[in-house]
Amino acid sequence: MPSFCEVALPVPLDRTFTYAVPEFEQPARGARVIAPFRNEKLIGVVTATGVAEPTEFAAKSLEAVLDDEPLLGEHLLELAEWIAGYYLAPLGEVMRTMLPLMAEVRRTVYYRITDLGRDVLAKSLDGDGSHSSRNKRAMNGAQFENDEGIDSESHLSNKRRSMNGARPDSGGTGQSIERRVLERLAAGERVKVSTLRLATSASLQVLASMLRKKLIARETSAVERDARRTERFAVLEADARLPVLTKLQQAIMAELAANGGELSLAELRQKELPSSTLQTLVKRELVRIEERAAAFRLGGIEGAAQPLTLNESQLDALASIVAKLGEFHAFLLHGVTGSGKTAVYLKAMQRALDRGQSAILLVPEIGLTPQMAGLLDAAFGSRVALLHSALTPEERTEQWRRIHRGEAPVVVGTRSAIFAPVPNLGLILVDEEHDQSYKQEETPRYNARDVAVMRAKLSGAVVVLGSATPSLESWQNSVQGKYTRIEMNDRVKNRPLPEVELIDMRREFQETGQEQLFSRSLVEQTRQALERGEQAIILLNRRGYSFAVICRACGKKLECQNCAIALTHHKPSGLDLIARAGQRLECHYCGYKRTVPAKCPECDSEHLYYLGAGSQQGEERLAEIFPGARIGRMDRDTVRGRHDLEHLLARLHSGEINLLVGTQMIAKGHDIHGVTLVGVVGCDHALSMPDFRAAERVFQLMTQVSGRAGRGELPGRVVVQTYYPDHYAILAASKHDFAAFGERELKYRRWMHYPPFGVLANVLIQSEKLEEAAGWSAEIGKWFQKTTPEGVRVLGPCTAPIARIKNVYRFHLILKASSRKALNAALRGALAHADGAGIPRRNIVVDVDAQRLM
């Protein structure tokens, strides 16, 4: 008799699926399988075996079993189920996040024509061939109807929307391209997506549009592949007799001989030696080509400061942590910037390794991994694994496999590293635990900090949440005794915290009569620091050159065509603030790009003006003021990969850069001993945002970036430019006084029943059709009004602060509750009602413990 199993698939459905198990294959709970699902072949995870045969339907059979043994152990499976329940996320999507092994499976996408597509194509061809027919229309954009009354122009593309701002495909209009797609598929065979796009010039957006209109159908196949990374080497043949060689052949032979008789092909290409010459040497049996496993470079910054001998407060912190190894215990490590928390982390990890346990260290940004990787590499060598999104799929797979085999008991990475399959987990460390980067902004919307606490509980491990500016949720947990708080109130070597000077930019304008990006005090103190041979950092927390282009005649901002947001100006050259036709505007949400128009599209005025300043403009202004400075910029435009970041940080550590300007990337955990001055420009604009966490984020950002100053032998100084010098968050940050800020902010949170004195969720309803999104949100809102869940307050529905992103309209409801149980029950009831009302689950986003409400 066939056996059956339950499989969690990565689809937006809150259920598992029953499949028949192929003969002679018995997958284990936690193993991966390939399962047919509609027209797709999906990779799922077995959640139960030996289940009863379904009676309502005939179960499909699994295509393949990929693993002989479970990849997810019982603790990780239990954690996945907790995440799915707590964050109301489909279990299959949670497990897909936990297993970054897509490189081991080759998925191929195909398209085929549907019956509706055939009808539309046939009617269009009839229209081309018959001059007397009622359906006759030329294929140049005129409408035509088929016998069922279908408006074929609506099927062969309305005005095609481009999600990336590119011009329509060069091969013709959207309608003619869709017709070419249907003609290519008319034979009935499925066609690979790459072949189809090459033959028809169709973009992915066109194919997606045709899929929505049911003109074509999508199918996928999935097969196992070898994901091992390899590298090819050229190796000198031993005892080869050297004939007469050309100059290029001699050059290759000399290079190989100078490098021990072998060199990778990649290194030979960098030396601009032709591959054809190498192949000639191979044919002449003077050189052979060998394929070997590719080496993985952990990365890290050479010359990064090594951990110091621990001082008294560090030793006390370490003793508290080590005493609890072997059991579940949660610590909040509250240490001022520069107090040596990283040294405590490293020593605690060593103690865990000494006990035969594994350790995971989470950092909020990829930007912190090079520095941390360098320290860990020096401390633990090959026992360290790295996990973050900047790795290639093959590199992530390789690192994951090393961890799973027990070769790397020390793991460092960003939020997804919390799922590392380390054996015998003993210690989890969450650095900068307050950082909102730990919250994933796509399904499953988990917070790695909270998942870390739950994983430690399930594994009987110690979890340490470290920060100079703890989240108020973690702080309140320490007040209530849920976490043990450890205080480190002094910097290492008793170095002083930097002195902070507040510059009132309102008074600056009154005294100078000009709106300047940098105040006189900041300019002068930067000049003095550079003249002393020191380094300075300027925080300007906006990307681009200017954050808006506005018409001075009508006040209209130039907005993205796909999103309800102003376009950001990225300036290629020039020094004035007058908007010039041809310069680049970009949307930071969808990537849409366009040039600055010659005239306002609203009123035809030529008076367009750039508004505000970003890091690119900051870099330009600093170059004008300090022509001799060695200036660098750190933001998402200059740092696009981990190698870019490592190179930039290495230049900063070496002193090659002595003046760095950038966004909040520069504020997080960097330890550069030459920095004595930090300037903070415009970070207080966030206080006007419609977010109850605005003051907390401004305090955290100011405190963290201030902590970059004075970490070496020389004292530091901070200059903060602000329009709100009397705001309690600004004042507390200027005094490095977390307790004063926390006391004031917690009073406000308690009055308003915001976290940590209540729980919160953001329910986002979205659709490409405005009327659908509005109607669905109204339907869910009426359900809440009718049922009035006890202990839950519902705000909305209303339009989201950003009403449209990527041509998707957005409405939301905010739920506040006194208990998590009441909130979870209300959300589950709403989702059940939405399902009964025909609202697709993929159009509803439930964000429990939301960090962003935009």
C-alpha atoms as one frame of an Amber mdcrd trajectory, in Angstrom:
protein
   0.000   0.000   0.000   1.240   3.492  -0.748   2.095   5.698   2.175   1.333
   9.392   2.511   2.986  12.430   4.026   2.181  16.068   4.797   4.263  18.695
   2.982   4.606  22.428   3.664   4.890  24.301   0.354   6.040  27.917  -0.198
   2.618  29.242  -1.206   0.444  31.913   0.487  -1.927  29.357   2.010  -2.182
  28.559   5.721  -2.138  24.787   5.384  -0.029  21.767   4.462  -0.710  19.322
   1.611  -0.996  15.533   1.481   1.075  13.609  -1.081   1.616   9.978  -1.892
   5.165   8.775  -1.292   6.906   7.060  -4.226   7.689   3.386  -3.797  11.080
   2.653  -2.188  11.374   6.255  -0.933  10.443   7.182   2.618  11.151  10.859
   3.372  11.827  11.840   6.959  10.126  14.679   8.778  12.236  17.763   8.031
  13.501  16.518   4.630  12.957  18.351   1.330  10.869  16.984  -1.515   9.825
  18.134  -4.990   6.023  18.182  -5.190   3.635  18.960  -8.071   1.353  21.901
  -7.286  -0.999  23.045 -10.023   1.303  23.691 -12.996   4.381  24.117 -10.795
   7.040  21.865  -9.329   7.760  23.225  -5.849  10.316  22.379  -3.195   8.589
  21.640   0.091   9.458  20.250   3.511   7.885  17.119   4.999   6.098  17.940
   8.253   4.537  14.542   8.985   4.854  10.975   7.679   2.567   7.966   7.827
  -0.585  10.079   7.571  -3.931   8.649   6.516  -4.882   8.533   2.854  -7.200
  11.434   1.983 -10.764  10.424   1.163 -11.973  13.675  -0.463  -9.461  13.624
  -3.347  -6.786  11.504  -4.990  -3.404  12.538  -3.626  -0.706  13.327  -6.165
   2.626  11.579  -5.856   5.852  13.331  -4.926   8.215  13.937  -7.829  11.382
  13.315  -5.822  12.808  13.091  -2.318  15.881  15.332  -2.111  17.307  14.386
   1.298  18.142  11.070   2.888  18.008  12.623   6.358  16.190  15.631   7.833
  17.706  19.046   7.089  15.584  20.667   9.782  15.904  19.127  13.208  13.079
  18.978  15.719  14.023  22.260  17.396  14.028  24.119  14.066  10.755  22.488
  13.003   9.211  23.535  16.307  10.603  27.046  15.785   9.096  27.177  12.270
   5.692  26.230  13.637   5.984  28.924  16.324   6.897  31.583  13.725   3.990
  30.529  11.505   1.576  30.779  14.418   2.931  33.962  16.010   3.372  35.963
  12.790   0.426  34.329  10.966   2.692  33.298   8.106   2.236  30.214   5.892
   4.393  27.406   7.259   5.865  26.607   3.852   7.104  30.158   3.377   8.696
  30.076   6.827  10.546  26.877   5.974  11.705  28.257   2.627  13.315  31.130
   4.556  15.006  28.688   6.916  16.569  26.647   4.073  18.693  28.841   1.737
  19.483  25.905  -0.565  17.884  26.981  -3.832  21.253  26.564  -5.571  20.821
  22.774  -5.182  17.698  22.756  -7.358  17.473  23.956 -10.948  14.048  25.446
 -11.617  12.980  26.188 -15.182   9.968  28.332 -16.105   7.877  27.555 -19.203
   4.846  29.189 -20.818   2.115  27.730 -22.986  -0.920  29.241 -24.691  -4.377
  28.858 -23.105  -7.711  28.279 -24.836  -8.592  31.935 -24.278  -5.261  32.922
 -25.811  -6.023  30.807 -28.884  -9.438  32.446 -29.255  -8.011  35.956 -29.009
  -5.217  35.127 -31.470  -7.679  33.553 -33.926 -10.020  36.542 -33.802  -7.140
  38.937 -34.341  -5.973  36.930 -37.364  -9.554  36.875 -38.733  -9.658  40.631
 -38.358  -6.444  40.992 -40.337  -7.656  38.770 -43.167 -11.284  39.880 -43.698
 -12.226  43.381 -44.902 -15.969  42.738 -44.634 -16.014  41.157 -41.194 -17.512
  42.956 -38.226 -14.368  41.909 -36.326 -11.915  43.437 -38.828  -9.328  45.590
 -37.105  -5.726  46.361 -37.960  -3.221  45.278 -35.323  -2.010  48.840 -34.784
  -3.978  49.520 -31.661  -7.630  49.749 -32.795 -10.149  47.798 -30.726 -11.881
  44.646 -31.956 -14.381  42.280 -30.362 -14.789  38.531 -30.649 -18.075  36.628
 -30.745 -18.224  36.408 -26.947 -17.977  40.168 -26.653 -14.409  40.049 -25.338
 -12.566  43.274 -25.907  -9.464  41.793 -27.489  -7.476  44.978 -27.182  -7.829
  44.666 -23.414  -6.350  41.174 -23.736  -3.615  42.161 -26.140  -2.437  44.797
 -23.703  -3.844  47.967 -22.374  -1.282  50.703 -21.983   1.609  48.623 -20.716
   2.969  49.637 -17.344   6.676  49.230 -16.862   7.640  48.517 -13.280  11.197
  49.612 -13.788  10.616  52.717 -15.829  12.109  51.296 -19.012  10.702  52.379
 -22.335   8.347  49.994 -24.126  10.144  47.097 -25.761  11.996  48.085 -28.869
  10.263  45.389 -30.883   6.938  47.248 -31.001   3.953  48.231 -28.916   2.827
  46.162 -25.974  -0.087  44.890 -28.084   2.090  43.726 -30.976   4.511  42.045
 -28.569   1.662  40.132 -26.921   0.518  38.980 -30.342   4.038  37.758 -31.149
   4.040  35.806 -27.870   0.737  34.116 -28.752   1.976  33.296 -32.262   5.185
  31.770 -30.860   3.149  29.585 -28.496   0.413  28.718 -31.022   1.908  25.294
 -31.790   0.782  24.165 -28.346   4.148  23.137 -26.945   5.464  24.782 -23.808
   8.373  27.143 -24.390  11.156  28.047 -21.971  10.892  31.650 -20.759  14.363
  32.607 -21.969  13.617  31.239 -25.463  10.254  33.016 -25.543  11.679  36.379
 -24.521  14.505  36.122 -27.046  12.093  35.312 -29.865   9.480  37.962 -29.075
  11.319  40.770 -27.178   8.726  40.375 -24.424   9.668  41.665 -20.983   8.805
  39.840 -17.776   6.183  42.535 -17.124   4.440  41.761 -20.439   4.409  38.033
 -19.673   3.059  38.695 -16.180   0.302  40.863 -17.657  -0.664  38.133 -20.146
  -0.668  35.611 -17.316  -3.107  37.754 -15.318  -5.361  38.014 -18.382  -5.191
  34.198 -18.755  -3.868  34.351 -22.302  -0.932  32.152 -21.320  -0.221  29.681
 -18.526   2.980  29.267 -16.523   4.603  25.949 -15.680   7.794  25.089 -13.858
  10.065  22.104 -13.563  12.539  21.403 -10.776  15.467  18.990 -10.786  18.377
  18.456  -8.430  21.727  19.984  -9.366  25.257  19.987  -8.019  25.718  23.312
  -6.216  29.349  22.814  -5.288  31.494  25.753  -6.316  34.538  24.869  -8.394
  37.500  26.781  -9.748  39.714  25.904 -12.707  43.502  26.015 -12.453  46.255
  25.945 -15.069  49.051  23.624 -13.872  52.509  23.138 -15.416  53.138  19.575
 -16.550  56.083  18.057 -14.748  59.202  17.243 -16.775  57.719  18.695 -19.943
  60.292  19.430 -22.643  60.019  23.037 -23.711  59.798  23.547 -27.478  60.056
  26.893 -29.207  57.351  29.161 -27.748  55.781  32.437 -28.776  56.109  35.479
 -26.525  52.560  35.042 -25.157  53.164  31.344 -24.496  56.399  32.195 -22.717
  54.535  34.812 -20.635  51.977  32.241 -19.446  54.656  29.655 -18.655  56.623
  32.285 -16.718  53.561  33.323 -14.699  52.817  29.729 -13.777  56.425  29.061
 -12.822  56.541  32.204 -10.678  53.432  31.067  -8.758  54.510  27.593  -7.769
  53.587  25.968 -11.065  49.889  26.758 -10.992  47.471  29.676 -11.205  43.701
  29.956 -11.404  42.197  30.819 -14.773  40.529  33.834 -13.194  43.933  35.224
 -12.145  45.351  34.579 -15.611  42.466  36.516 -17.150  43.209  39.441 -14.832
  46.732  39.500 -16.253  45.169  39.870 -19.729  46.774  36.706 -21.056  44.648
  35.238 -23.884  42.767  31.998 -23.232  43.439  30.827 -26.795  47.177  30.826
 -26.050  46.548  28.794 -22.884  44.518  26.259 -24.887  47.429  25.887 -27.288
  49.723  25.053 -24.369  47.180  22.486 -23.147  47.088  20.842 -26.592  50.873
  20.719 -26.629  50.714  18.953 -23.203  52.788  21.650 -21.523  49.934  22.715
 -19.245  46.926  20.853 -17.892  43.614  22.242 -16.573  42.400  21.015 -13.163
  39.004  21.668 -11.592  39.051  22.045  -7.812  36.684  23.042  -5.055  36.599
  26.841  -4.893  37.963  28.436  -1.739  35.666  30.688   0.291  37.072  33.923
   1.651  35.431  34.809   4.931  36.310  38.447   4.365  36.989  40.922   7.089
  39.107  44.012   7.413  42.826  43.461   7.631  44.317  45.215  10.588  41.003
  45.449  12.455  41.584  46.100  16.143  41.931  42.925  18.188  39.929  42.467
  21.409  41.591  44.009  24.444  42.226  42.324  27.768  38.897  42.492  29.563
  38.391  45.126  32.206  36.386  44.664  35.390  32.953  45.420  33.957  33.630
  43.190  30.942  34.740  40.347  33.214  31.593  40.740  35.316  29.432  40.625
  32.206  31.275  37.563  30.911  30.949  35.758  34.243  27.187  36.356  34.319
  26.761  34.932  30.811  29.067  31.922  31.244  27.384  30.947  34.523  24.135
  30.263  32.621  25.583  28.267  29.696  23.754  24.959  29.421  20.300  26.347
  30.219  17.899  28.911  28.802  18.509  32.409  30.058  17.997  35.814  28.444
  20.308  38.769  29.086  20.084  42.412  28.059  23.654  43.704  27.795  23.330
  47.488  28.077  26.725  49.042  27.452  27.561  52.548  26.313  29.175  52.927
  22.892  32.810  51.878  23.089  32.364  49.881  26.313  33.756  46.689  24.744
  30.659  44.583  24.180  32.280  42.870  21.177  35.165  41.611  23.333  32.614
  40.106  25.724  30.871  38.403  22.790  34.115  36.807  21.587  35.113  35.554
  25.026  31.643  34.149  25.651  31.718  32.321  22.308  35.086  30.821  23.213
  33.672  29.574  26.525  30.740  28.003  24.688  33.119  26.257  22.260  35.164
  24.991  25.193  31.984  23.277  26.451  31.398  21.646  23.048  28.578  24.051
  22.185  27.916  26.175  19.102  27.318  29.910  18.958  25.457  32.291  16.633
  26.244  36.013  16.413  23.696  38.236  14.665  24.546  41.686  13.325  21.878
  43.985  11.873  23.585  45.019   8.642  25.898  43.423   6.111  27.995  46.522
   6.766  29.002  45.139  10.169  29.968  41.671   8.952  33.422  42.564   7.505
  34.629  43.991  10.813  33.075  41.200  12.869  34.255  38.551  10.396  37.815
  39.817  10.720  37.699  39.517  14.514  36.081  36.069  14.414  38.513  34.828
  11.780  41.423  35.898  13.991  39.837  34.234  17.025  38.364  31.022  15.578
  39.798  30.574  12.065  38.146  27.921   9.888  35.497  27.184  12.520  33.570
  30.310  11.440  30.761  30.373   8.855  29.181  33.434   7.312  25.505  33.784
   6.318  23.962  36.871   4.734  22.138  37.949   1.585  25.206  39.362  -0.211
  26.585  35.844  -0.710  25.840  34.092  -3.982  23.302  31.222  -3.793  26.169
  28.750  -4.175  28.173  30.403  -1.382  25.187  30.405   0.967  24.537  26.755
   0.217  28.187  25.908   0.868  28.238  27.770   4.182  24.926  26.230   5.272
  26.231  22.740   4.515  29.416  23.389   6.510  27.293  24.420   9.493  24.997
  21.414   9.106  27.972  19.030   9.044  29.322  20.552  12.250  32.441  22.001
  10.599  31.604  25.581  11.643  30.304  25.840  15.222  30.590  29.646  15.093
  28.147  31.476  12.804  28.020  35.206  12.109  25.444  36.853   9.880  22.402
  39.021   9.469  18.855  38.106  10.520  18.509  34.868   8.502  21.563  33.440
  10.315  19.266  32.798  13.280  18.123  29.691  11.370  21.662  28.271  11.029
  21.488  24.496  11.686  24.254  24.463  14.302  24.452  21.309  16.416  24.259
  21.640  20.207  23.443  25.348  20.231  24.631  26.963  23.455  24.795  30.722
  22.852  23.008  33.316  20.699  24.277  36.906  20.629  22.228  39.698  19.026
  24.388  42.778  18.497  22.617  46.169  18.239  19.414  44.378  19.210  17.368
  47.568  18.826  17.989  47.807  15.086  14.882  47.622  12.913  16.878  45.724
  10.234  16.193  42.602  12.287  12.543  42.838  11.194  11.941  41.219   7.836
   9.704  43.306   5.579   8.400  40.428   3.492   6.647  37.188   4.359   7.395
  35.728   6.853   7.650  39.057   8.693   9.633  37.819  11.668  11.849  39.803
  14.018  15.170  37.963  14.335  15.683  39.370  17.837  12.470  37.795  19.129
  13.041  34.608  17.142  16.489  34.407  18.783  14.894  34.446  22.223  12.441
  31.712  21.235  15.125  29.554  19.613  17.261  29.842  22.738  14.270  28.763
  24.822  13.579  25.734  22.609  17.267  24.771  22.539  18.061  25.437  26.200
  20.617  28.076  25.225  21.685  31.485  26.500  20.633  34.533  24.477  22.331
  37.922  24.905  20.742  41.069  23.457  23.362  43.801  23.307  22.975  47.518
  22.636  23.906  50.987  23.827  20.337  52.030  22.977  18.077  49.051  23.721
  14.617  48.874  22.252  12.010  49.915  24.789  10.445  46.461  24.496  13.688
  44.786  25.622  14.264  47.430  28.282  10.802  46.862  29.742  11.384  43.096
  29.717  14.492  43.704  31.830  12.498  45.944  34.184   9.916  43.161  34.619
  12.629  40.557  35.234  12.075  38.580  32.029  15.617  39.441  30.965  18.607
  39.860  33.269  20.119  43.278  32.644  23.902  43.682  32.597  25.226  47.259
  32.708  28.541  48.426  31.218  28.582  52.152  31.906  32.185  53.053  31.030
  34.231  52.954  27.873  37.304  50.744  27.721  40.428  52.295  29.248  38.080
  54.811  30.893  37.953  56.823  27.690  35.414  59.658  27.930  32.193  59.705
  25.957  32.294  62.394  23.253  31.129  65.886  24.094  28.009  66.847  22.100
  27.287  70.360  20.818  23.779  71.217  19.607  23.516  73.752  16.765  20.120
  75.448  16.501  19.690  75.742  12.723  16.890  78.296  13.168  19.330  80.669
  14.853  22.010  79.788  12.288  19.710  81.016   9.521  18.836  84.198  11.424
  22.501  85.037  11.941  23.779  84.207   8.446  20.702  85.020   6.346  21.390
  81.902   4.273  20.151  78.300   4.281  23.355  76.293   4.514  23.733  72.519
   4.538  26.593  72.670   7.044  26.733  75.097   9.963  29.713  77.371  10.588
  30.668  75.439  13.708  30.631  72.069  11.950  32.735  73.399   9.061  35.301
  74.950  11.381  35.612  71.922  13.650  35.924  69.612  10.666  38.704  71.792
   9.288  40.563  71.666  12.596  40.238  67.883  12.852  41.593  67.386   9.326
  44.478  69.775   9.955  45.421  67.725  13.035  45.564  64.606  10.870  42.419
  63.108  12.401  39.331  61.639  10.737  35.752  62.943  10.683  32.373  61.398
   9.871  29.308  63.333   8.681  25.887  61.656   8.919  23.400  62.862   6.287
  20.639  60.299   6.412  19.185  60.609   2.913  20.380  59.035  -0.319  20.853
  60.876  -3.575  21.526  64.533  -4.268  18.106  66.052  -3.484  15.060  64.246
  -2.164  12.515  66.021  -4.383  12.111  68.124  -7.527   9.354  70.719  -7.216
   7.779  73.207  -9.611   8.068  76.738  -8.271   5.048  77.834 -10.293   2.414
  75.286  -9.223   4.112  73.453  -6.315   3.822  70.051  -7.979   6.437  67.446
  -7.013   7.693  65.052  -9.660   6.447  61.652  -8.524   7.167  58.075  -9.529
   4.738  56.718 -12.128   4.447  53.474 -10.147   4.509  54.757  -6.541   2.875
  57.623  -4.653   6.251  59.018  -3.656   8.477  61.846  -4.853  11.393  60.928
  -7.084  14.898  61.417  -5.688  17.415  63.361  -7.726  20.779  61.680  -8.394
  23.095  64.254  -9.898  25.750  63.248 -12.420  27.536  66.618 -12.537  27.123
  70.365 -12.109  26.937  72.523  -9.016  23.741  74.588  -9.036  20.315  73.801
  -7.624  18.362  74.583 -10.802  16.865  71.405 -12.254  18.447  70.681 -15.606
  16.711  68.612 -18.275  18.312  65.192 -18.711  19.510  64.591 -15.156  18.422
  61.386 -13.403  15.462  60.961 -11.085  14.979  57.663  -9.286  12.365  55.986
  -7.107  13.925  54.216  -4.127  10.901  51.924  -3.790  10.515  50.381  -7.257
  13.674  51.464  -9.079  11.841  53.533 -11.716  14.164  56.022 -13.396  13.584
  58.986 -15.657  15.288  62.179 -16.673  14.321  65.607 -15.377  11.761  67.042
 -17.839  12.392  70.388 -19.505   9.046  71.663 -18.197   6.636  70.874 -15.385
   4.238  68.161 -16.620   1.427  69.819 -14.638   1.620  73.515 -15.611   4.295
  73.614 -18.348   6.497  75.933 -16.299  10.262  75.829 -16.776  10.931  76.733
 -13.134  11.784  73.371 -11.602  13.812  73.356  -8.401  15.664  70.762  -6.323
  14.526  70.480  -2.735  16.544  69.118   0.208  19.960  67.513   0.378  21.167
  63.935   0.370  24.508  62.241   0.907  25.591  62.848  -2.689  25.118  66.606
  -2.270  26.859  66.415   1.095  29.893  64.815  -0.544  29.954  67.520  -3.218
  29.678  70.375  -0.707  32.444  68.919   1.455  34.716  68.608  -1.587  34.160
  72.317  -2.254  34.851  73.341   1.346  37.800  70.967   1.896  39.499  70.499
  -1.485  42.446  68.704   0.085  40.370  66.173   2.047  40.283  62.501   1.091
  36.504  62.106   1.012  34.512  58.884   0.876  30.776  58.214   0.762  28.891
  55.284   2.282  25.318  54.708   1.153  23.332  52.239  -0.943  24.577  53.871
  -4.147  28.277  53.412  -3.393  28.021  50.104  -1.520  26.221  47.573  -3.694
  27.968  44.415  -2.529  30.073  43.057   0.314  33.328  43.614  -1.583  32.480
  47.298  -2.109  31.881  47.651   1.591  35.029  45.799   2.629  37.111  47.986
   0.308  35.563  51.204   1.637  35.984  50.206   5.283  39.568  49.088   4.668
  40.348  52.526   3.195  38.751  54.165   6.228  40.657  52.025   8.726  43.962
  52.616   6.922  43.461  56.380   6.935  43.238  56.639   3.148  39.847  58.298
   3.739  39.910  61.056   6.334  36.401  62.481   5.787  33.432  60.125   5.393
  29.872  61.195   4.603  26.962  58.795   4.464  23.574  57.576   5.578  22.807
  55.563   8.708  25.106  52.795   7.415  27.988  54.747   8.995  26.323  54.803
  12.420  26.247  51.081  13.143  29.037  49.571  15.179  32.092  50.651  13.195
  35.208  50.934  15.357  37.580  53.419  13.691  40.104  54.730  16.195  41.143
  57.738  14.104  37.688  59.351  14.125  37.536  62.237  16.583  34.686  64.299
  15.093  31.164  63.319  14.098  28.698  65.698  12.455  24.968  64.937  12.478
  22.987  66.711   9.752  19.206  66.536   9.397  18.494  63.353  11.343  15.704
  65.123  13.268  13.407  65.244  10.212  12.180  61.807  11.316  10.465  63.443
  14.318   7.741  64.657  11.944   6.989  61.164  10.618   3.598  59.569  11.442
   5.192  56.856  13.593   4.981  56.445  17.366   8.576  55.164  17.353   9.951
  58.344  15.703  11.499  59.792  18.886  13.053  56.437  19.804  14.663  56.093
  16.389  16.069  59.624  16.427  17.539  59.030  19.899  19.059  55.718  18.809
  20.537  57.107  15.594  22.029  60.162  17.309  23.506  58.094  20.129  24.902
  55.414  17.844  26.570  57.791  15.386  27.919  59.887  18.268  29.550  56.726
  19.564  31.808  56.539  16.490  33.849  59.484  17.866  36.703  59.169  20.348
  37.103  55.387  20.309  40.898  55.654  20.155  43.414  57.473  22.306  42.129
  60.943  21.358  38.855  62.321  22.791  35.859  62.748  20.512  33.411  65.524
  19.783  29.981  65.554  18.128  28.221  68.452  16.392  24.453  67.966  15.964
  22.530  70.294  13.665  18.839  70.398  14.586  15.669  72.427  14.247  14.340
  70.861  17.478  17.054  71.561  20.078  14.536  71.375  22.951  13.048  67.977
  22.021  13.551  65.436  24.803  15.025  62.835  22.417  17.628  65.316  21.145
  18.507  66.523  24.646  18.819  63.008  26.089  21.004  61.866  23.163  23.274
  64.889  23.610  23.878  63.779  27.208  24.157  60.026  26.384  21.323  59.539
  28.881  19.262  56.514  27.919  17.548  56.337  31.307  16.160  59.878  30.986
  14.921  59.227  27.463  13.401  55.878  28.401  11.546  57.322  31.387   9.951
  60.086  29.273   9.148  57.910  26.287   7.714  55.046  28.355   5.251  57.432
  29.995   3.953  58.384  26.558   3.759  54.732  25.462   1.888  53.784  28.639
  -0.670  56.575  28.164  -1.274  55.623  24.528  -1.155  51.818  25.063   1.635
  51.430  22.538   4.338  48.742  22.836   5.742  47.708  25.246   2.450  48.335
  27.128   0.354  46.753  24.418   0.781  44.730  21.261   0.311  45.945  17.734
  -0.213  44.629  14.211  -0.512  46.321  10.839  -2.922  44.707   8.356  -2.195
  45.817   4.796  -4.699  45.182   2.002  -3.334  45.680  -1.479  -4.343  45.260
  -5.095  -3.400  46.547  -8.518  -6.987  47.825  -8.765  -7.888  50.745  -6.511
 -11.523  49.708  -6.197 -10.548  46.180  -5.141  -8.150  47.355  -2.442 -10.693
  49.878  -1.126 -13.540  47.362  -1.194 -11.584  44.590   0.488 -10.323  46.885
   3.233 -13.884  48.116   3.812 -15.117  44.508   4.031 -12.528  43.621   6.678
 -13.203  46.890   8.515 -16.938  46.091   8.663 -16.167  42.660  10.077 -14.154
  44.231  12.889 -16.978  46.713  13.574 -19.515  43.901  13.694 -17.537  41.482
  15.850 -15.753  44.063  18.072 -13.061  41.638  19.363 -12.655  42.005  23.116
  -9.505  43.789  24.177  -8.643  44.882  20.628  -8.844  48.422  19.248  -8.983
  48.830  15.470  -7.778  51.996  13.723  -8.957  52.273  10.121  -9.293  51.133
   7.461  -7.685  54.041   5.659  -5.244  54.702   2.878  -1.690  53.739   3.836
   0.725  56.691   4.259   2.314  55.610   0.959  -0.853  54.888  -0.972   0.712
  53.092  -3.936   3.959  51.143  -4.379   4.910  49.353  -7.609   1.453  50.076
  -9.047  -0.175  48.310  -6.109  -2.743  50.325  -4.124  -2.498  50.024  -0.369
  -4.992  50.379   2.506  -4.335  49.381   6.074  -5.769  48.813   9.533  -3.768
  49.068  12.747  -4.747  46.745  15.586  -3.784  47.509  19.191  -4.463  44.965
  21.905  -3.741  44.428  25.568  -2.664  40.806  25.071  -1.074  38.757  22.314
  -3.733  36.097  22.658  -6.516  38.590  21.915  -4.583  40.085  18.984  -3.833
  36.689  17.464  -7.465  35.578  17.759  -8.708  38.804  16.136  -6.262  38.484
  13.239  -7.161  34.835  12.648 -10.842  35.706  12.648 -10.262  38.488  10.126
  -8.290  36.194   7.839 -10.993  33.523   8.028 -13.640  36.115   7.143 -11.512
  37.421   4.268 -11.168  33.894   2.904 -14.927  33.421   3.054 -15.460  36.783
   1.347 -13.214  35.766  -1.543 -10.325  38.080  -0.705  -7.114  36.348  -1.873
  -4.680  35.611   0.956  -1.764  36.934  -1.091  -3.427  40.380  -1.113  -3.451
  40.616   2.695  -0.240  41.307   4.581  -0.341  40.752   8.336   2.601  42.384
  10.110   2.665  41.442  13.786   4.876  43.710  15.921   5.206  46.026  12.926
   8.273  48.266  12.887   7.123  50.390   9.945   3.592  51.689   9.467   4.133
  53.414   6.127
